[in-house]
Amino acid sequence: MQAGKNKELKNREMRMERILITGAGGQLGLELTGELIARYGAESIVATDINPEMAKRMPACHFQTLDVMDTGALDHVLKTERITQLYHLAAILSATGEKKPVMAWQVNMGSLLNVLEGARKFKLNKLYWPSSIAVYGPNSPKKNTPQYAVKEPQTVYGISKLAGERWCEYYFNTYGIDVRSLRYPGLIGYKTLPGGGTTDYAVDIYRNAVANDAFSCFLEKDTYLPMMYMPDAIRATVELMEAPTERITVRSSYNIAGISFCPEDIYNSILHYLPDFKISYAPDFRQKIAEGWPQSINDEYAVKDWSWQPTYTLEKMTADMLTNLPQYMNRQQKSGS
Ligand code: NAD
Ligand code: AKB
């Protein structure tokens, strides 16, 4: 009886939140927006992106075009929509960042400072901002990389994520902003396309396999990287954001581990279902980025603080991707996106 009442109270509290998502049209954003709608109700969510075309792909919720570099426009939404929580996902990823380094720095840093200031001015309850395994560099331990290992990132993206982590911790220490963050590995899912990262090959390979196209991989066959299946990443995000404040001991960003594999491993896992699938290797500038990153991650703080556990292995992910991707690719072709 009491348990039922507590659950009802929690549901009511959750529905009183007003949640703003920036970069909601991206690979992570589309999926996370869907999950937040399911948990908090569509009326609680304001999804935004700089790209107005994303309105068409948005799950059923209020969508606004918003360039998060525009401080006035951001503040206007925070105020008029009475926002209480913000998920700041807009960013330029590693591969695009190496092509446009100054722009990547300006967008990643400028937008983060805008949302941190917005959180302070409008007294938000919580702020979520993702970091990345890209904060590590060639001098970090490669395997089972610890939370507090040396960090000398060599990409503009990694430098911006490391600086961003310091800013998040600063806003927590100085202004008491409840900022929470995860260092995601490369994310893989069937619902959305990746947006200019070094780990994108691990989504593209499945799409080529399902389309019966041979795949040319931009990384060498034995390049190991930390990766994570999207359902695990979404669950980790929600678990971190809903964990009691006193459990959060890391205010920069938490390491979280999922799977570690190389292109040859993922290829072999697909061959099990599609034995005629062909792969070739043509490493490009992204090889150097990948070689500067860890191969696997130690996530003991996330495990200890809020009981993080991934559920997907490479085999389980491949089975799920190949089951679900064909119908999503058909839908995406039909809608032209
Ligand atoms: P994405 O590139 O797919 O999406 C980013 C979205 O931000 C796009 O829809 C883009 O239109 C939007 N955007 C860009 N500039 C903007 C601006 N000025 N104002 C508003 N919107 C803008 O990226 P993603 O993969 O969804 O990544 C989301 C976050 O997660 C990023 O911070 C990224 O660094 C982090 N992350 C992602 C991965 C991954 O594998 N996808 C791994 C580690 C960390
Ligand atoms: C990228 O490759 O840039 C991202 C990341 C690991 O941060 N997927």
Short mmCIF file of C-alpha atoms and ligand atoms in Angstrom, two decimals:
data_model
loop_
_atom_site.label_atom_id
_atom_site.label_comp_id
_atom_site.label_asym_id
_atom_site.label_seq_id
_atom_site.Cartn_x
_atom_site.Cartn_y
_atom_site.Cartn_z
CA MET A 1 0.00 0.00 0.00
CA GLN A 2 2.72 2.46 1.13
CA ALA A 3 4.98 1.32 -1.74
CA GLY A 4 2.14 2.06 -4.20
CA LYS A 5 1.63 5.55 -2.72
CA ASN A 6 5.37 6.30 -2.89
CA LYS A 7 5.47 5.25 -6.54
CA GLU A 8 2.48 7.46 -7.34
CA LEU A 9 4.15 10.41 -5.58
CA LYS A 10 7.40 9.84 -7.50
CA ASN A 11 5.45 9.66 -10.81
CA ARG A 12 3.69 12.93 -9.97
CA GLU A 13 7.01 14.61 -9.09
CA MET A 14 8.57 13.37 -12.34
CA ARG A 15 5.67 14.79 -14.33
CA MET A 16 6.23 18.20 -12.74
CA GLU A 17 9.74 18.41 -14.24
CA ARG A 18 10.21 20.49 -17.40
CA ILE A 19 13.07 19.02 -19.42
CA LEU A 20 14.98 20.78 -22.19
CA ILE A 21 17.12 18.70 -24.57
CA THR A 22 19.66 20.37 -26.88
CA GLY A 23 20.97 18.49 -29.94
CA ALA A 24 17.88 16.29 -29.64
CA GLY A 25 18.01 15.38 -33.34
CA GLY A 26 21.37 13.58 -33.07
CA GLN A 27 22.29 9.91 -32.70
CA LEU A 28 21.93 9.96 -28.91
CA GLY A 29 19.32 12.71 -28.74
CA LEU A 30 16.58 10.99 -30.73
CA GLU A 31 16.79 7.88 -28.56
CA LEU A 32 17.17 9.68 -25.25
CA THR A 33 14.25 11.99 -26.06
CA GLY A 34 12.06 8.92 -26.63
CA GLU A 35 13.08 7.47 -23.25
CA LEU A 36 12.53 10.76 -21.40
CA ILE A 37 9.07 11.07 -22.95
CA ALA A 38 8.27 7.53 -21.77
CA ARG A 39 9.43 8.33 -18.22
CA TYR A 40 8.31 11.94 -17.70
CA GLY A 41 5.45 12.33 -20.21
CA ALA A 42 5.53 14.19 -23.56
CA GLU A 43 4.14 17.36 -21.97
CA SER A 44 7.29 17.62 -19.80
CA ILE A 45 9.74 17.60 -22.72
CA VAL A 46 11.03 20.43 -24.92
CA ALA A 47 13.26 18.92 -27.62
CA THR A 48 15.49 21.33 -29.55
CA ASP A 49 18.12 21.23 -32.29
CA ILE A 50 19.82 23.74 -34.57
CA ASN A 51 18.53 21.69 -37.52
CA PRO A 52 14.82 22.46 -38.09
CA GLU A 53 14.50 19.30 -40.26
CA MET A 54 14.79 17.26 -37.04
CA ALA A 55 11.19 18.22 -36.18
CA LYS A 56 10.07 15.53 -38.67
CA ARG A 57 12.05 12.79 -36.93
CA MET A 58 11.16 13.80 -33.38
CA PRO A 59 9.06 11.50 -31.22
CA ALA A 60 5.72 13.09 -30.25
CA CYS A 61 6.75 16.06 -28.11
CA HIS A 62 7.16 19.82 -28.37
CA PHE A 63 10.09 20.67 -30.74
CA GLN A 64 11.79 24.04 -31.19
CA THR A 65 14.67 25.05 -33.43
CA LEU A 66 17.42 26.34 -31.12
CA ASP A 67 21.05 27.26 -31.73
CA VAL A 68 22.48 26.74 -28.26
CA MET A 69 25.31 29.19 -29.10
CA ASP A 70 22.66 31.92 -29.04
CA THR A 71 22.60 32.84 -25.33
CA GLY A 72 19.51 35.05 -25.63
CA ALA A 73 17.50 32.35 -27.41
CA LEU A 74 18.58 29.70 -24.89
CA ASP A 75 17.70 31.90 -21.91
CA HIS A 76 14.33 32.69 -23.51
CA VAL A 77 13.44 28.98 -23.75
CA LEU A 78 14.69 28.28 -20.22
CA LYS A 79 12.53 31.09 -18.87
CA THR A 80 9.35 30.82 -20.94
CA GLU A 81 9.19 27.02 -20.78
CA ARG A 82 9.97 27.07 -17.01
CA ILE A 83 12.71 24.45 -17.53
CA THR A 84 13.87 22.50 -14.45
CA GLN A 85 16.30 20.00 -16.04
CA LEU A 86 18.56 20.29 -19.07
CA TYR A 87 20.20 17.57 -21.18
CA HIS A 88 22.87 19.31 -23.26
CA LEU A 89 23.73 16.96 -26.14
CA ALA A 90 24.63 19.39 -28.96
CA ALA A 91 28.29 18.99 -29.92
CA ILE A 92 30.79 18.50 -32.75
CA LEU A 93 32.28 14.98 -32.59
CA SER A 94 35.88 13.83 -33.02
CA ALA A 95 36.26 13.28 -36.78
CA THR A 96 34.36 16.44 -37.80
CA GLY A 97 36.26 18.30 -35.07
CA GLU A 98 39.64 17.44 -36.63
CA LYS A 99 38.43 18.90 -39.95
CA LYS A 100 37.12 22.09 -38.31
CA PRO A 101 39.09 22.45 -35.05
CA VAL A 102 38.31 26.08 -34.23
CA MET A 103 34.62 25.63 -34.93
CA ALA A 104 34.55 22.43 -32.82
CA TRP A 105 36.19 24.23 -29.87
CA GLN A 106 33.84 27.20 -30.17
CA VAL A 107 30.67 25.07 -30.37
CA ASN A 108 31.64 22.54 -27.69
CA MET A 109 32.96 25.08 -25.18
CA GLY A 110 30.69 28.02 -26.01
CA SER A 111 27.51 25.95 -25.82
CA LEU A 112 28.55 24.28 -22.55
CA LEU A 113 29.29 27.63 -20.91
CA ASN A 114 25.92 28.90 -22.14
CA VAL A 115 24.03 26.01 -20.53
CA LEU A 116 26.08 26.12 -17.30
CA GLU A 117 25.31 29.82 -16.99
CA GLY A 118 21.66 29.14 -17.88
CA ALA A 119 21.51 26.47 -15.15
CA ARG A 120 22.91 28.98 -12.66
CA LYS A 121 20.71 31.94 -13.67
CA PHE A 122 17.47 29.96 -13.84
CA LYS A 123 18.28 27.71 -10.87
CA LEU A 124 17.80 24.39 -12.67
CA ASN A 125 17.44 21.25 -10.57
CA LYS A 126 19.78 19.15 -12.72
CA LEU A 127 22.03 19.40 -15.76
CA TYR A 128 23.26 16.47 -17.87
CA TRP A 129 26.23 16.81 -20.22
CA PRO A 130 28.02 13.89 -21.90
CA SER A 131 31.78 13.59 -21.99
CA SER A 132 33.68 10.88 -23.87
CA ILE A 133 36.51 8.35 -23.72
CA ALA A 134 38.19 10.96 -25.98
CA VAL A 135 39.39 12.76 -22.81
CA TYR A 136 42.20 10.18 -22.68
CA GLY A 137 45.26 10.32 -24.92
CA PRO A 138 48.22 8.26 -26.09
CA ASN A 139 49.91 8.53 -22.68
CA SER A 140 46.95 7.03 -20.79
CA PRO A 141 46.96 3.29 -20.00
CA LYS A 142 45.34 1.52 -22.98
CA LYS A 143 43.59 -1.30 -21.18
CA ASN A 144 41.12 -1.06 -18.31
CA THR A 145 41.85 2.71 -18.29
CA PRO A 146 41.18 4.07 -14.77
CA GLN A 147 38.92 7.04 -13.95
CA TYR A 148 41.84 9.20 -12.81
CA ALA A 149 44.53 8.12 -15.32
CA VAL A 150 46.70 10.78 -17.00
CA LYS A 151 44.71 12.67 -19.67
CA GLU A 152 46.55 14.32 -22.56
CA PRO A 153 43.98 14.23 -25.39
CA GLN A 154 45.35 14.93 -28.87
CA THR A 155 42.07 15.82 -30.63
CA VAL A 156 40.22 19.11 -30.35
CA TYR A 157 37.13 17.11 -29.42
CA GLY A 158 39.00 15.40 -26.55
CA ILE A 159 40.51 18.68 -25.38
CA SER A 160 37.06 20.28 -25.37
CA LYS A 161 35.58 17.33 -23.41
CA LEU A 162 38.37 17.44 -20.82
CA ALA A 163 38.02 21.22 -20.39
CA GLY A 164 34.23 20.76 -20.25
CA GLU A 165 34.60 18.27 -17.40
CA ARG A 166 36.65 20.79 -15.43
CA TRP A 167 33.94 23.46 -16.01
CA CYS A 168 31.18 21.09 -14.87
CA GLU A 169 33.02 20.30 -11.65
CA TYR A 170 33.72 24.03 -11.17
CA TYR A 171 29.99 24.89 -11.45
CA PHE A 172 29.16 22.13 -8.97
CA ASN A 173 31.82 23.27 -6.47
CA THR A 174 31.25 27.01 -6.91
CA TYR A 175 27.51 27.37 -7.52
CA GLY A 176 26.13 24.02 -6.34
CA ILE A 177 24.74 23.15 -9.79
CA ASP A 178 23.76 19.47 -9.82
CA VAL A 179 25.75 18.61 -12.97
CA ARG A 180 26.03 14.95 -13.90
CA SER A 181 28.05 13.42 -16.70
CA LEU A 182 29.14 10.16 -18.33
CA ARG A 183 32.20 9.48 -20.46
CA TYR A 184 30.44 7.46 -23.15
CA PRO A 185 32.35 4.96 -25.24
CA GLY A 186 31.37 4.74 -28.96
CA LEU A 187 27.58 4.33 -29.15
CA ILE A 188 25.89 1.82 -31.45
CA GLY A 189 22.18 1.64 -32.21
CA TYR A 190 19.77 0.79 -35.03
CA LYS A 191 17.34 3.69 -34.69
CA THR A 192 19.66 6.61 -35.49
CA LEU A 193 22.71 7.48 -37.60
CA PRO A 194 26.02 8.52 -36.02
CA GLY A 195 27.19 12.11 -36.50
CA GLY A 196 30.90 12.47 -37.40
CA GLY A 197 32.79 10.38 -34.84
CA THR A 198 35.68 7.91 -34.99
CA THR A 199 33.53 5.04 -33.71
CA ASP A 200 30.89 5.52 -36.46
CA TYR A 201 32.23 2.51 -38.39
CA ALA A 202 30.58 0.23 -35.84
CA VAL A 203 27.12 1.45 -36.90
CA ASP A 204 27.95 1.71 -40.61
CA ILE A 205 29.15 -1.90 -40.76
CA TYR A 206 25.72 -3.22 -39.75
CA ARG A 207 23.92 -0.95 -42.22
CA ASN A 208 26.12 -2.19 -45.08
CA ALA A 209 25.66 -5.79 -44.02
CA VAL A 210 21.86 -5.44 -43.96
CA ALA A 211 21.89 -3.65 -47.36
CA ASN A 212 24.02 -6.49 -48.82
CA ASP A 213 26.84 -4.04 -49.58
CA ALA A 214 30.52 -4.81 -48.98
CA PHE A 215 32.00 -2.61 -46.26
CA SER A 216 35.20 -0.55 -46.49
CA CYS A 217 36.36 0.12 -42.92
CA PHE A 218 38.23 3.35 -42.13
CA LEU A 219 40.03 1.71 -39.17
CA GLU A 220 42.53 -1.17 -39.22
CA LYS A 221 41.09 -4.61 -38.49
CA ASP A 222 42.74 -4.92 -35.05
CA THR A 223 41.88 -1.47 -33.64
CA TYR A 224 40.24 -2.10 -30.28
CA LEU A 225 37.97 0.62 -28.82
CA PRO A 226 35.50 0.85 -25.93
CA MET A 227 31.92 0.67 -27.27
CA MET A 228 28.39 0.46 -25.89
CA TYR A 229 25.01 -0.62 -27.23
CA MET A 230 22.49 2.22 -27.16
CA PRO A 231 19.96 0.60 -24.75
CA ASP A 232 22.77 0.29 -22.17
CA ALA A 233 23.83 3.92 -22.77
CA ILE A 234 20.27 5.22 -22.37
CA ARG A 235 19.77 3.19 -19.19
CA ALA A 236 23.10 4.42 -17.77
CA THR A 237 22.05 8.02 -18.43
CA VAL A 238 18.69 7.61 -16.71
CA GLU A 239 20.21 5.70 -13.78
CA LEU A 240 22.82 8.40 -13.23
CA MET A 241 20.26 11.21 -13.48
CA GLU A 242 17.81 9.53 -11.12
CA ALA A 243 20.42 8.44 -8.55
CA PRO A 244 20.17 10.18 -5.14
CA THR A 245 22.47 13.24 -5.01
CA GLU A 246 24.48 11.85 -2.09
CA ARG A 247 25.52 8.86 -4.23
CA ILE A 248 27.22 11.04 -6.86
CA THR A 249 30.90 11.39 -5.91
CA VAL A 250 32.26 12.24 -9.38
CA ARG A 251 31.26 15.70 -10.64
CA SER A 252 33.60 15.78 -13.64
CA SER A 253 32.38 12.70 -15.54
CA TYR A 254 32.03 8.98 -14.80
CA ASN A 255 33.81 6.27 -16.83
CA ILE A 256 31.31 3.65 -17.94
CA ALA A 257 32.30 0.42 -19.62
CA GLY A 258 30.29 -1.68 -22.05
CA ILE A 259 32.04 -3.79 -24.69
CA SER A 260 35.54 -3.68 -26.19
CA PHE A 261 36.10 -5.01 -29.73
CA CYS A 262 37.93 -4.35 -33.01
CA PRO A 263 36.51 -4.24 -36.59
CA GLU A 264 37.49 -7.87 -37.24
CA ASP A 265 35.54 -9.00 -34.14
CA ILE A 266 32.36 -7.20 -35.19
CA TYR A 267 32.77 -8.46 -38.77
CA ASN A 268 33.04 -12.05 -37.52
CA SER A 269 29.97 -11.64 -35.32
CA ILE A 270 27.98 -10.48 -38.40
CA LEU A 271 29.34 -13.33 -40.57
CA HIS A 272 27.62 -15.74 -38.23
CA TYR A 273 24.26 -14.45 -39.61
CA LEU A 274 25.31 -13.17 -43.07
CA PRO A 275 28.10 -15.49 -44.26
CA ASP A 276 28.53 -13.72 -47.66
CA PHE A 277 29.23 -10.29 -46.12
CA LYS A 278 32.58 -8.83 -47.28
CA ILE A 279 34.89 -6.33 -45.59
CA SER A 280 38.04 -4.48 -46.71
CA TYR A 281 40.26 -2.06 -44.78
CA ALA A 282 41.25 1.45 -45.89
CA PRO A 283 42.40 3.30 -42.76
CA ASP A 284 42.22 7.10 -42.97
CA PHE A 285 42.88 10.03 -40.57
CA ARG A 286 40.53 8.48 -38.01
CA GLN A 287 43.02 5.64 -37.41
CA LYS A 288 45.35 8.04 -35.60
CA ILE A 289 42.46 9.34 -33.45
CA ALA A 290 41.47 5.78 -32.50
CA GLU A 291 45.07 4.85 -31.65
CA GLY A 292 45.18 7.70 -29.13
CA TRP A 293 42.14 6.38 -27.23
CA PRO A 294 41.78 3.59 -24.66
CA GLN A 295 40.93 0.06 -25.75
CA SER A 296 38.84 -0.73 -22.68
CA ILE A 297 37.61 1.22 -19.67
CA ASN A 298 37.62 0.76 -15.90
CA ASP A 299 34.29 1.97 -14.49
CA GLU A 300 34.66 1.07 -10.80
CA TYR A 301 33.30 4.44 -9.58
CA ALA A 302 30.05 4.09 -11.55
CA VAL A 303 29.70 0.51 -10.29
CA LYS A 304 30.33 1.53 -6.68
CA ASP A 305 28.34 4.80 -6.62
CA TRP A 306 25.17 3.96 -8.54
CA SER A 307 25.51 0.21 -9.27
CA TRP A 308 26.21 0.49 -13.01
CA GLN A 309 26.15 -2.81 -14.94
CA PRO A 310 26.08 -3.17 -18.75
CA THR A 311 23.93 -5.97 -20.18
CA TYR A 312 24.99 -6.30 -23.84
CA THR A 313 27.89 -8.39 -25.16
CA LEU A 314 29.05 -8.09 -28.79
CA GLU A 315 27.12 -11.26 -29.69
CA LYS A 316 23.91 -10.06 -28.04
CA MET A 317 24.22 -6.62 -29.69
CA THR A 318 24.78 -8.13 -33.17
CA ALA A 319 21.74 -10.37 -32.82
CA ASP A 320 19.59 -7.39 -31.75
CA MET A 321 20.97 -5.03 -34.43
CA LEU A 322 20.41 -7.53 -37.25
CA THR A 323 16.89 -8.28 -36.02
CA ASN A 324 15.78 -4.64 -35.77
CA LEU A 325 17.85 -2.70 -38.30
CA PRO A 326 16.12 -3.92 -41.52
CA GLN A 327 12.73 -2.45 -40.58
CA TYR A 328 14.32 0.85 -39.43
CA MET A 329 16.33 1.15 -42.68
CA ASN A 330 13.11 0.58 -44.68
CA ARG A 331 11.33 3.27 -42.68
CA GLN A 332 14.24 5.72 -43.02
CA GLN A 333 14.32 5.14 -46.81
CA LYS A 334 10.58 5.73 -47.07
CA SER A 335 10.75 8.97 -45.07
CA GLY A 336 13.87 10.06 -47.00
CA SER A 337 15.91 10.62 -43.84
P1 NAD B 1 25.32 13.96 -33.15
O1 NAD B 1 26.38 14.62 -33.97
O2 NAD B 1 24.63 12.77 -33.71
O3 NAD B 1 24.20 15.00 -32.73
C1 NAD B 1 24.51 16.31 -32.32
C2 NAD B 1 23.29 17.16 -32.59
O4 NAD B 1 23.62 18.49 -32.16
C3 NAD B 1 22.91 17.25 -34.07
O5 NAD B 1 21.55 16.95 -34.24
C4 NAD B 1 23.20 18.71 -34.44
O6 NAD B 1 22.29 19.25 -35.39
C5 NAD B 1 23.08 19.40 -33.08
N1 NAD B 1 23.83 20.66 -32.99
C6 NAD B 1 25.07 20.94 -33.45
N2 NAD B 1 25.38 22.22 -33.18
C7 NAD B 1 24.33 22.76 -32.52
C8 NAD B 1 24.05 24.03 -31.96
N3 NAD B 1 24.92 25.04 -32.06
N4 NAD B 1 22.85 24.22 -31.35
C9 NAD B 1 21.96 23.21 -31.26
N5 NAD B 1 22.15 21.99 -31.77
C10 NAD B 1 23.33 21.75 -32.40
O7 NAD B 1 26.01 13.60 -31.75
P2 NAD B 1 25.59 12.44 -30.74
O8 NAD B 1 26.32 11.22 -31.13
O9 NAD B 1 24.12 12.40 -30.58
O10 NAD B 1 26.28 12.99 -29.40
C11 NAD B 1 25.56 13.64 -28.39
C12 NAD B 1 26.51 13.94 -27.24
O11 NAD B 1 27.05 12.71 -26.75
C13 NAD B 1 27.72 14.80 -27.63
O12 NAD B 1 28.08 15.63 -26.57
C14 NAD B 1 28.81 13.78 -27.86
O13 NAD B 1 30.09 14.32 -27.68
C15 NAD B 1 28.47 12.77 -26.79
N6 NAD B 1 29.03 11.46 -27.09
C16 NAD B 1 28.54 10.72 -28.11
C17 NAD B 1 29.11 9.50 -28.39
C18 NAD B 1 28.62 8.65 -29.53
O14 NAD B 1 29.22 7.59 -29.81
N7 NAD B 1 27.54 9.02 -30.20
C19 NAD B 1 30.17 9.02 -27.61
C20 NAD B 1 30.67 9.84 -26.60
C21 NAD B 1 30.06 11.04 -26.31
C1 AKB B 2 33.46 9.87 -31.47
O1 AKB B 2 33.92 8.88 -32.07
O2 AKB B 2 33.83 11.04 -31.65
C2 AKB B 2 32.42 9.61 -30.41
C3 AKB B 2 33.05 9.47 -29.07
C4 AKB B 2 33.62 8.17 -28.66
O3 AKB B 2 33.08 10.40 -28.32
N1 AKB B 2 31.66 8.46 -30.80
#
